[in-house]
PDB file of C-alpha atoms in Angstrom:
ATOM      1  CA  MET A   1     172.088  81.851 120.463  1.00 31.00           C
ATOM      2  CA  ARG A   2     171.918  79.003 117.952  1.00 30.00           C
ATOM      3  CA  LEU A   3     175.656  79.421 117.277  1.00 30.00           C
ATOM      4  CA  GLN A   4     176.445  79.299 120.999  1.00 31.00           C
ATOM      5  CA  PHE A   5     174.361  76.138 121.312  1.00 28.00           C
ATOM      6  CA  LEU A   6     176.254  74.550 118.412  1.00 30.00           C
ATOM      7  CA  TYR A   7     179.616  75.350 120.028  1.00 26.00           C
ATOM      8  CA  ALA A   8     178.409  73.930 123.322  1.00 31.00           C
ATOM      9  CA  ALA A   9     177.206  70.769 121.649  1.00 34.00           C
ATOM     10  CA  LEU A  10     180.417  70.283 119.659  1.00 32.00           C
ATOM     11  CA  GLY A  11     182.859  71.659 122.193  1.00 33.00           C
ATOM     12  CA  THR A  12     184.076  68.303 123.477  1.00 31.00           C
ATOM     13  CA  SER A  13     184.777  66.908 120.022  1.00 32.00           C
ATOM     14  CA  LEU A  14     186.480  70.112 118.879  1.00 32.00           C
ATOM     15  CA  VAL A  15     188.800  70.042 121.873  1.00 34.00           C
ATOM     16  CA  GLY A  16     189.462  66.385 121.215  1.00 37.00           C
ATOM     17  CA  LEU A  17     190.521  67.168 117.662  1.00 38.00           C
ATOM     18  CA  SER A  18     192.825  70.005 118.723  1.00 43.00           C
ATOM     19  CA  GLU A  19     194.443  67.875 121.411  1.00 68.00           C
ATOM     20  CA  ALA A  20     194.886  64.679 119.379  1.00 90.00           C
ATOM     21  CA  ALA A  21     197.997  62.773 120.372  1.00 98.00           C
ATOM     22  CA  SER A  22     201.059  62.724 118.145  1.00 98.00           C
ATOM     23  CA  ILE A  23     204.080  60.412 118.013  1.00 98.00           C
ATOM     24  CA  TYR A  24     207.362  62.324 118.006  1.00 98.00           C
ATOM     25  CA  LEU A  25     210.492  60.640 116.671  1.00 98.00           C
ATOM     26  CA  VAL A  26     213.897  61.484 118.175  1.00 98.00           C
ATOM     27  CA  GLY A  27     216.829  59.949 116.358  1.00 98.00           C
ATOM     28  CA  ASP A  28     219.700  60.177 113.893  1.00 98.00           C
ATOM     29  CA  SER A  29     220.173  59.704 110.133  1.00 98.00           C
ATOM     30  CA  THR A  30     218.840  56.138 110.226  1.00 98.00           C
ATOM     31  CA  MET A  31     215.475  57.678 111.157  1.00 98.00           C
ATOM     32  CA  ALA A  32     215.693  61.073 109.450  1.00 98.00           C
ATOM     33  CA  SER A  33     214.314  62.171 106.092  1.00 98.00           C
ATOM     34  CA  HIS A  34     216.768  62.272 103.167  1.00 98.00           C
ATOM     35  CA  SER A  35     216.619  63.612  99.629  1.00 97.00           C
ATOM     36  CA  ALA A  36     216.347  61.172  96.743  1.00 94.00           C
ATOM     37  CA  SER A  37     219.823  62.168  95.549  1.00 95.00           C
ATOM     38  CA  GLU A  38     221.386  60.753  98.725  1.00 96.00           C
ATOM     39  CA  GLY A  39     220.210  57.242  97.874  1.00 96.00           C
ATOM     40  CA  ILE A  40     219.280  56.517 101.488  1.00 98.00           C
ATOM     41  CA  GLN A  41     216.171  56.954 103.598  1.00 98.00           C
ATOM     42  CA  GLY A  42     215.396  56.841 107.310  1.00 98.00           C
ATOM     43  CA  TRP A  43     212.669  54.592 108.670  1.00 98.00           C
ATOM     44  CA  GLY A  44     210.918  57.593 110.203  1.00 98.00           C
ATOM     45  CA  VAL A  45     209.700  58.510 106.720  1.00 98.00           C
ATOM     46  CA  PRO A  46     207.671  55.397 105.791  1.00 98.00           C
ATOM     47  CA  ILE A  47     206.432  54.863 109.351  1.00 98.00           C
ATOM     48  CA  ALA A  48     204.510  58.143 108.997  1.00 98.00           C
ATOM     49  CA  SER A  49     202.264  56.739 106.267  1.00 96.00           C
ATOM     50  CA  GLY A  50     199.754  54.008 106.922  1.00 96.00           C
ATOM     51  CA  TYR A  51     200.935  52.426 110.165  1.00 98.00           C
ATOM     52  CA  PHE A  52     199.281  54.605 112.815  1.00 98.00           C
ATOM     53  CA  THR A  53     195.991  56.449 113.086  1.00 98.00           C
ATOM     54  CA  ILE A  54     197.629  59.469 114.753  1.00 98.00           C
ATOM     55  CA  PRO A  55     200.242  61.855 113.296  1.00 98.00           C
ATOM     56  CA  ILE A  56     203.963  61.109 113.244  1.00 98.00           C
ATOM     57  CA  VAL A  57     206.305  64.064 113.750  1.00 98.00           C
ATOM     58  CA  ASN A  58     209.797  63.116 112.603  1.00 98.00           C
ATOM     59  CA  ARG A  59     212.329  65.296 114.450  1.00 98.00           C
ATOM     60  CA  ALA A  60     215.358  63.081 113.716  1.00 98.00           C
ATOM     61  CA  LYS A  61     218.651  64.835 112.958  1.00 98.00           C
ATOM     62  CA  SER A  62     221.360  63.317 110.789  1.00 98.00           C
ATOM     63  CA  GLY A  63     224.717  62.971 112.524  1.00 97.00           C
ATOM     64  CA  SER A  64     223.242  63.436 115.979  1.00 98.00           C
ATOM     65  CA  SER A  65     223.866  61.594 119.214  1.00 98.00           C
ATOM     66  CA  ALA A  66     222.229  61.625 122.621  1.00 98.00           C
ATOM     67  CA  ARG A  67     224.870  64.128 123.711  1.00 98.00           C
ATOM     68  CA  SER A  68     224.314  66.484 120.775  1.00 98.00           C
ATOM     69  CA  TRP A  69     220.539  66.238 121.122  1.00 98.00           C
ATOM     70  CA  ILE A  70     220.889  67.813 124.558  1.00 98.00           C
ATOM     71  CA  ARG A  71     223.840  70.139 123.942  1.00 97.00           C
ATOM     72  CA  ASP A  72     222.751  71.543 120.583  1.00 97.00           C
ATOM     73  CA  GLY A  73     219.150  72.241 121.524  1.00 97.00           C
ATOM     74  CA  PHE A  74     217.457  69.614 119.354  1.00 98.00           C
ATOM     75  CA  TRP A  75     215.762  68.155 122.420  1.00 98.00           C
ATOM     76  CA  TYR A  76     214.859  71.541 123.881  1.00 98.00           C
ATOM     77  CA  ASN A  77     213.121  72.544 120.647  1.00 98.00           C
ATOM     78  CA  THR A  78     211.274  69.241 120.416  1.00 98.00           C
ATOM     79  CA  LYS A  79     210.247  69.380 124.068  1.00 98.00           C
ATOM     80  CA  GLN A  80     208.500  72.710 123.452  1.00 98.00           C
ATOM     81  CA  LEU A  81     206.157  70.974 120.998  1.00 98.00           C
ATOM     82  CA  LEU A  82     205.058  68.212 123.357  1.00 98.00           C
ATOM     83  CA  LYS A  83     201.682  68.187 125.037  1.00 98.00           C
ATOM     84  CA  SER A  84     199.998  65.837 127.453  1.00 98.00           C
ATOM     85  CA  GLY A  85     199.066  62.569 125.765  1.00 98.00           C
ATOM     86  CA  ASP A  86     201.828  62.645 123.139  1.00 98.00           C
ATOM     87  CA  TYR A  87     204.372  59.858 122.650  1.00 98.00           C
ATOM     88  CA  VAL A  88     208.121  60.245 122.106  1.00 98.00           C
ATOM     89  CA  VAL A  89     210.168  57.460 120.492  1.00 98.00           C
ATOM     90  CA  ILE A  90     213.838  57.961 121.391  1.00 99.00           C
ATOM     91  CA  GLU A  91     216.270  55.915 119.290  1.00 99.00           C
ATOM     92  CA  LEU A  92     219.954  56.838 119.339  1.00 98.00           C
ATOM     93  CA  GLY A  93     223.283  55.040 119.511  1.00 98.00           C
ATOM     94  CA  HIS A  94     224.830  55.024 116.036  1.00 98.00           C
ATOM     95  CA  ASN A  95     226.845  58.199 116.658  1.00 98.00           C
ATOM     96  CA  ASP A  96     227.406  57.883 120.390  1.00 97.00           C
ATOM     97  CA  GLY A  97     230.636  55.885 120.426  1.00 97.00           C
ATOM     98  CA  GLY A  98     234.221  57.123 120.314  1.00 95.00           C
ATOM     99  CA  GLY A  99     234.240  58.620 123.773  1.00 96.00           C
ATOM    100  CA  PRO A 100     233.908  62.217 124.968  1.00 96.00           C
ATOM    101  CA  THR A 101     237.195  63.465 123.493  1.00 95.00           C
ATOM    102  CA  ALA A 102     236.622  62.232 119.924  1.00 94.00           C
ATOM    103  CA  SER A 103     236.871  64.888 117.207  1.00 94.00           C
ATOM    104  CA  THR A 104     233.235  64.271 116.258  1.00 95.00           C
ATOM    105  CA  GLN A 105     232.239  65.970 119.550  1.00 97.00           C
ATOM    106  CA  ARG A 106     229.261  63.676 119.915  1.00 97.00           C
ATOM    107  CA  GLY A 107     230.516  60.644 121.857  1.00 97.00           C
ATOM    108  CA  SER A 108     229.353  60.090 125.430  1.00 98.00           C
ATOM    109  CA  VAL A 109     231.250  58.856 128.483  1.00 98.00           C
ATOM    110  CA  VAL A 110     231.495  55.058 128.582  1.00 97.00           C
ATOM    111  CA  GLY A 111     229.221  53.563 131.222  1.00 96.00           C
ATOM    112  CA  GLU A 112     225.690  54.027 132.474  1.00 97.00           C
ATOM    113  CA  GLY A 113     226.068  56.031 135.654  1.00 94.00           C
ATOM    114  CA  SER A 114     226.852  59.600 136.717  1.00 95.00           C
ATOM    115  CA  GLU A 115     230.404  59.675 135.368  1.00 96.00           C
ATOM    116  CA  THR A 116     231.463  62.893 133.618  1.00 97.00           C
ATOM    117  CA  VAL A 117     234.409  64.160 131.616  1.00 97.00           C
ATOM    118  CA  THR A 118     235.067  67.848 130.954  1.00 97.00           C
ATOM    119  CA  VAL A 119     236.322  68.577 127.439  1.00 96.00           C
ATOM    120  CA  THR A 120     237.269  71.614 125.396  1.00 96.00           C
ATOM    121  CA  LEU A 121     235.387  71.860 122.115  1.00 95.00           C
ATOM    122  CA  ALA A 122     236.775  73.041 118.787  1.00 93.00           C
ATOM    123  CA  ASN A 123     235.281  76.500 119.373  1.00 94.00           C
ATOM    124  CA  GLY A 124     237.170  76.847 122.645  1.00 94.00           C
ATOM    125  CA  THR A 125     234.235  76.360 124.989  1.00 95.00           C
ATOM    126  CA  THR A 126     234.157  73.673 127.650  1.00 97.00           C
ATOM    127  CA  GLU A 127     231.524  70.977 127.971  1.00 97.00           C
ATOM    128  CA  VAL A 128     230.773  68.541 130.762  1.00 97.00           C
ATOM    129  CA  VAL A 129     230.090  65.270 128.948  1.00 97.00           C
ATOM    130  CA  HIS A 130     227.838  62.642 130.532  1.00 98.00           C
ATOM    131  CA  THR A 131     226.943  59.024 129.817  1.00 98.00           C
ATOM    132  CA  PHE A 132     224.492  57.918 127.142  1.00 98.00           C
ATOM    133  CA  ASN A 133     222.015  56.897 129.833  1.00 98.00           C
ATOM    134  CA  TYR A 134     222.238  60.275 131.502  1.00 98.00           C
ATOM    135  CA  TYR A 135     221.192  62.015 128.294  1.00 98.00           C
ATOM    136  CA  LEU A 136     218.354  59.575 127.619  1.00 98.00           C
ATOM    137  CA  GLY A 137     217.279  59.956 131.233  1.00 98.00           C
ATOM    138  CA  VAL A 138     217.009  63.722 130.804  1.00 98.00           C
ATOM    139  CA  MET A 139     214.784  63.286 127.764  1.00 98.00           C
ATOM    140  CA  ILE A 140     212.633  60.699 129.513  1.00 98.00           C
ATOM    141  CA  ASP A 141     212.145  62.852 132.601  1.00 98.00           C
ATOM    142  CA  GLU A 142     211.410  66.023 130.668  1.00 98.00           C
ATOM    143  CA  ALA A 143     208.975  64.279 128.309  1.00 98.00           C
ATOM    144  CA  LYS A 144     207.132  62.883 131.323  1.00 98.00           C
ATOM    145  CA  ALA A 145     207.042  66.360 132.861  1.00 98.00           C
ATOM    146  CA  LYS A 146     205.139  67.536 129.770  1.00 98.00           C
ATOM    147  CA  GLY A 147     202.661  64.677 130.164  1.00 98.00           C
ATOM    148  CA  ALA A 148     204.089  62.757 127.211  1.00 98.00           C
ATOM    149  CA  GLN A 149     204.945  59.043 127.179  1.00 98.00           C
ATOM    150  CA  PRO A 150     208.574  58.236 126.294  1.00 98.00           C
ATOM    151  CA  ILE A 151     209.398  55.006 124.457  1.00 98.00           C
ATOM    152  CA  ILE A 152     213.030  53.923 124.299  1.00 99.00           C
ATOM    153  CA  SER A 153     214.033  52.100 121.117  1.00 98.00           C
ATOM    154  CA  SER A 154     217.480  50.626 120.528  1.00 98.00           C
ATOM    155  CA  ALA A 155     219.532  51.541 117.477  1.00 98.00           C
ATOM    156  CA  THR A 156     219.075  49.517 114.304  1.00 98.00           C
ATOM    157  CA  PRO A 157     221.850  47.111 113.278  1.00 98.00           C
ATOM    158  CA  ASN A 158     224.382  47.799 110.587  1.00 98.00           C
ATOM    159  CA  ASN A 159     224.228  45.394 107.631  1.00 98.00           C
ATOM    160  CA  PRO A 160     224.473  42.116 109.547  1.00 98.00           C
ATOM    161  CA  TYR A 161     225.613  40.142 106.489  1.00 98.00           C
ATOM    162  CA  GLU A 162     228.590  42.376 105.716  1.00 97.00           C
ATOM    163  CA  ASN A 163     231.603  40.193 104.922  1.00 95.00           C
ATOM    164  CA  SER A 164     229.711  37.118 106.101  1.00 97.00           C
ATOM    165  CA  ALA A 165     227.702  34.367 104.419  1.00 96.00           C
ATOM    166  CA  THR A 166     225.504  34.095 107.495  1.00 97.00           C
ATOM    167  CA  ILE A 167     223.896  36.744 109.661  1.00 98.00           C
ATOM    168  CA  VAL A 168     226.052  38.238 112.417  1.00 97.00           C
ATOM    169  CA  ASN A 169     224.124  39.086 115.571  1.00 97.00           C
ATOM    170  CA  SER A 170     226.463  41.328 117.546  1.00 96.00           C
ATOM    171  CA  PRO A 171     224.732  44.271 119.246  1.00 97.00           C
ATOM    172  CA  SER A 172     226.729  47.259 120.461  1.00 97.00           C
ATOM    173  CA  ARG A 173     226.830  48.279 124.107  1.00 97.00           C
ATOM    174  CA  PHE A 174     224.125  50.847 123.361  1.00 98.00           C
ATOM    175  CA  GLU A 175     221.573  48.047 123.005  1.00 98.00           C
ATOM    176  CA  GLY A 176     222.061  47.163 126.660  1.00 98.00           C
ATOM    177  CA  TYR A 177     222.294  50.801 127.690  1.00 98.00           C
ATOM    178  CA  ALA A 178     218.930  51.577 126.062  1.00 98.00           C
ATOM    179  CA  LYS A 179     217.246  48.561 127.624  1.00 98.00           C
ATOM    180  CA  ASN A 180     218.623  49.385 131.057  1.00 98.00           C
ATOM    181  CA  ILE A 181     217.646  53.066 131.115  1.00 98.00           C
ATOM    182  CA  ALA A 182     214.133  52.116 130.003  1.00 98.00           C
ATOM    183  CA  ALA A 183     213.894  49.659 132.912  1.00 98.00           C
ATOM    184  CA  THR A 184     215.360  52.165 135.377  1.00 98.00           C
ATOM    185  CA  LYS A 185     212.942  54.876 134.347  1.00 98.00           C
ATOM    186  CA  GLY A 186     209.963  52.538 133.992  1.00 98.00           C
ATOM    187  CA  VAL A 187     209.157  53.209 130.338  1.00 98.00           C
ATOM    188  CA  PRO A 188     208.472  50.879 127.383  1.00 98.00           C
ATOM    189  CA  PHE A 189     211.425  49.458 125.472  1.00 98.00           C
ATOM    190  CA  VAL A 190     211.562  48.334 121.854  1.00 98.00           C
ATOM    191  CA  SER A 191     214.589  46.318 120.771  1.00 98.00           C
ATOM    192  CA  HIS A 192     214.624  47.669 117.246  1.00 98.00           C
ATOM    193  CA  TYR A 193     218.004  46.024 116.863  1.00 98.00           C
ATOM    194  CA  LYS A 194     216.591  42.584 117.627  1.00 98.00           C
ATOM    195  CA  SER A 195     213.441  43.002 115.551  1.00 98.00           C
ATOM    196  CA  CYS A 196     215.573  43.982 112.555  1.00 98.00           C
ATOM    197  CA  ILE A 197     217.803  40.944 113.075  1.00 98.00           C
ATOM    198  CA  VAL A 198     214.705  38.727 113.148  1.00 98.00           C
ATOM    199  CA  LEU A 199     213.477  40.310 109.922  1.00 98.00           C
ATOM    200  CA  TYR A 200     216.836  40.224 108.145  1.00 98.00           C
ATOM    201  CA  THR A 201     217.279  36.574 109.100  1.00 98.00           C
ATOM    202  CA  SER A 202     213.999  35.740 107.392  1.00 98.00           C
ATOM    203  CA  LEU A 203     214.855  37.830 104.309  1.00 98.00           C
ATOM    204  CA  GLY A 204     218.342  36.384 103.827  1.00 98.00           C
ATOM    205  CA  LYS A 205     221.661  37.844 102.726  1.00 98.00           C
ATOM    206  CA  THR A 206     220.912  38.896  99.134  1.00 98.00           C
ATOM    207  CA  THR A 207     217.717  40.769  99.906  1.00 98.00           C
ATOM    208  CA  THR A 208     219.065  42.361 103.075  1.00 98.00           C
ATOM    209  CA  GLU A 209     222.252  43.581 101.430  1.00 98.00           C
ATOM    210  CA  SER A 210     220.224  45.166  98.635  1.00 98.00           C
ATOM    211  CA  TYR A 211     218.920  47.585 101.264  1.00 98.00           C
ATOM    212  CA  PHE A 212     222.428  48.940 102.039  1.00 98.00           C
ATOM    213  CA  PRO A 213     223.674  50.414  98.729  1.00 96.00           C
ATOM    214  CA  ASN A 214     225.958  53.142 100.115  1.00 96.00           C
ATOM    215  CA  ASP A 215     227.396  51.888 103.396  1.00 97.00           C
ATOM    216  CA  HIS A 216     226.664  49.409 106.164  1.00 98.00           C
ATOM    217  CA  THR A 217     224.558  51.763 108.297  1.00 98.00           C
ATOM    218  CA  HIS A 218     222.006  53.504 106.088  1.00 98.00           C
ATOM    219  CA  THR A 219     219.249  51.774 104.156  1.00 98.00           C
ATOM    220  CA  ASN A 220     217.675  52.858 100.897  1.00 98.00           C
ATOM    221  CA  ALA A 221     213.960  53.647 100.670  1.00 98.00           C
ATOM    222  CA  ALA A 222     212.992  49.984 100.272  1.00 98.00           C
ATOM    223  CA  GLY A 223     215.079  49.083 103.297  1.00 98.00           C
ATOM    224  CA  ALA A 224     213.535  51.901 105.320  1.00 98.00           C
ATOM    225  CA  VAL A 225     210.115  50.322 104.778  1.00 98.00           C
ATOM    226  CA  GLN A 226     211.424  47.042 106.170  1.00 98.00           C
ATOM    227  CA  VAL A 227     213.001  48.769 109.171  1.00 98.00           C
ATOM    228  CA  ALA A 228     209.696  50.555 109.824  1.00 98.00           C
ATOM    229  CA  LYS A 229     207.910  47.196 109.770  1.00 98.00           C
ATOM    230  CA  ALA A 230     210.507  45.841 112.181  1.00 98.00           C
ATOM    231  CA  PHE A 231     209.706  48.680 114.567  1.00 98.00           C
ATOM    232  CA  ILE A 232     206.041  47.676 114.503  1.00 98.00           C
ATOM    233  CA  GLY A 233     207.106  44.073 115.086  1.00 98.00           C
ATOM    234  CA  GLY A 234     209.206  45.217 118.041  1.00 98.00           C
ATOM    235  CA  LEU A 235     206.275  47.099 119.518  1.00 98.00           C
ATOM    236  CA  LYS A 236     204.492  43.750 119.764  1.00 98.00           C
ATOM    237  CA  CYS A 237     207.138  42.289 122.101  1.00 98.00           C
ATOM    238  CA  SER A 238     206.614  42.168 125.855  1.00 97.00           C
ATOM    239  CA  GLY A 239     209.102  44.919 126.708  1.00 97.00           C
ATOM    240  CA  ALA A 240     206.982  47.472 124.852  1.00 98.00           C
ATOM    241  CA  TRP A 241     203.929  46.827 127.055  1.00 97.00           C
ATOM    242  CA  GLY A 242     201.536  47.004 124.097  1.00 97.00           C
ATOM    243  CA  ILE A 243     202.212  50.726 123.797  1.00 98.00           C
ATOM    244  CA  LEU A 244     200.757  52.387 120.675  1.00 98.00           C
ATOM    245  CA  SER A 245     198.788  49.246 119.733  1.00 98.00           C
ATOM    246  CA  GLY A 246     195.557  51.188 120.121  1.00 97.00           C
ATOM    247  CA  TYR A 247     196.653  53.369 117.212  1.00 98.00           C
ATOM    248  CA  PHE A 248     197.645  50.577 114.826  1.00 98.00           C
ATOM    249  CA  THR A 249     196.108  50.542 111.358  1.00 98.00           C
ATOM    250  CA  SER A 250     195.164  47.294 109.660  1.00 98.00           C
ATOM    251  CA  THR A 251     198.619  47.343 108.048  1.00 98.00           C
ATOM    252  CA  SER A 252     200.319  47.333 111.443  1.00 98.00           C
ATOM    253  CA  ASN A 253     197.917  44.756 112.861  1.00 98.00           C
ATOM    254  CA  ALA A 254     198.935  42.391 110.065  1.00 98.00           C
ATOM    255  CA  ILE A 255     202.643  42.558 110.983  1.00 98.00           C
ATOM    256  CA  SER A 256     203.857  39.722 113.209  1.00 98.00           C
ATOM    257  CA  ALA A 257     205.787  40.258 116.417  1.00 98.00           C
ATOM    258  CA  MET A 258     209.570  40.257 115.912  1.00 98.00           C
ATOM    259  CA  CYS A 259     211.099  39.371 119.262  1.00 97.00           C
TER     260      CYS A 259
END
């Protein structure tokens, strides 16, 4: 009887603990975890430590695109983990160019509508390829159906000082695509591209380029920390609606908006 009374008294808090919200990360190698031997690190690694008061689940896949996230089952497997109250940050775009017939088999159809192209893959099977926005729209709709809150984040910039003494601010078409699908679907949008440009402008060429030791796309561990901070800064811009601010730690609260 005493044990039953204890369960009854604590039941609400126990359920609350079991149903605590999580933040799921959907992305590519710029977000994914990497071994030390690779010399690069995705921003999804440092963001998981000290920036939020709820867990981060980094599901990012190196080499992936919006198309491959749907086709190869990465999204399906992630969707199974979602529960009501969770958040899903979707940030893709680095691997989505090249068009549907590219040998990488990850490019989407150019445009933002319902256009499709049917292609034959290397294994002989056929695939109906859609636009980038179609794939993001599927993820948004299916996350919502699970009671989760999608957040669209635009892809981070490549080294903006590459071959230039001054910063080059030249977003790809996927920046606009991401912003537009977020508006169409009525979900928060973080311009991670813009927040990184704001940060890199303040840091300058020498410091920024030290974060890109291997190529112009992937940062090292120190750079990943800066990109994570830029994401927090982007969350503080109007397009993000203040989403996730209730879970900020003191570290995140101390980061200025980067808009």
